[in-house]
């Protein structure tokens, strides 16, 4: 067996393990770096955090919708599809388990096989990737992280019984708007988060929830890809999704990813239907 390469690292674990946070901190210990995210929303969120840390001239954002690249930018925050082929000391790809996705898997697989930092390469993902990584990149060192808090199943609830600081997950835009209307009628304000919304609209909706102006958020399953919000409870409106080819049941990994958005850091989370 090959000796493990300390500079080629896979960090695997469920949500709320601090994987992305630790990689974000590590990028700035190198003179240049790039992080690839599965969602525009996530690339933007980390870009905004980086602006506050090292200033506007040092940071670039590249997604399918936005391109902000100052001349002297050293740290790039991108969607995985938009990662440039330039040389960086540090390269990180988040949610690498999307290598198995029907529509986008080829991009994540290509990154897994070929994207490398000159000094450090990190892949972040779920535990389902362990055997695949051992087979495809046998010299990679694999480390595991445990969730900081408990995640508990609380069964079925009617919308009127859902408590504040909850997210309800819809799997299409019609369901999203129908559920939002029900919550508005019963509870008042609600924020909407979906990949189909413009970045400006999505960011303003997230801010409504983060600032406490509304206590409920209705989101598509995009929320499972690492959007960090102060959510106590996550509810599934259904357990099937259209994956670009056909309607199918959610798999265990997808349920875990989405449910895992409940509870942040050491605060326990709850999920149900």
Tab-separated table of C-alpha atoms in Angstrom, residues 4-12 19 22-23 26 30 90-93 96 112 115-117 119-125 133 137 139-145:
chain	number	residue	atom	x	y	z
A	4	UNK	CA	-0.335	8.363	2.719
A	5	UNK	CA	0.306	11.833	1.376
A	6	UNK	CA	-0.177	14.406	4.168
A	7	UNK	CA	-0.673	17.112	1.532
A	8	UNK	CA	-3.618	15.261	-0.088
A	9	UNK	CA	-6.342	15.040	2.515
A	10	UNK	CA	-9.999	13.936	2.603
A	11	UNK	CA	-11.991	15.054	5.644
A	12	UNK	CA	-15.213	13.058	5.928
A	19	UNK	CA	-15.179	20.664	8.153
A	22	UNK	CA	-11.528	24.555	9.463
A	23	UNK	CA	-10.731	24.588	5.715
A	26	UNK	CA	-6.566	27.049	6.768
A	30	UNK	CA	-1.067	29.850	2.480
A	90	UNK	CA	-4.065	25.473	-1.368
A	91	UNK	CA	-7.097	23.895	-3.057
A	92	UNK	CA	-10.259	22.670	-1.327
A	93	UNK	CA	-13.436	21.129	-2.803
A	96	UNK	CA	-17.204	15.976	-2.815
A	112	UNK	CA	-11.372	14.692	-7.235
A	115	UNK	CA	-7.619	19.400	-8.889
A	116	UNK	CA	-4.495	19.764	-6.779
A	117	UNK	CA	-2.938	22.535	-4.735
A	119	UNK	CA	1.179	22.436	-1.253
A	120	UNK	CA	-2.190	21.252	0.105
A	121	UNK	CA	-5.337	19.668	-1.339
A	122	UNK	CA	-8.424	18.990	0.785
A	123	UNK	CA	-11.674	17.243	-0.159
A	124	UNK	CA	-14.601	17.655	2.229
A	125	UNK	CA	-17.556	15.293	2.134
A	133	UNK	CA	-11.490	7.849	-2.332
A	137	UNK	CA	-6.733	8.267	-4.890
A	139	UNK	CA	-2.318	7.932	-1.511
A	140	UNK	CA	-4.815	10.382	0.060
A	141	UNK	CA	-4.903	10.577	3.830
A	142	UNK	CA	-8.480	10.237	5.161
A	143	UNK	CA	-9.570	11.719	8.475
A	144	UNK	CA	-13.007	11.575	10.078
A	145	UNK	CA	-14.955	14.168	12.044
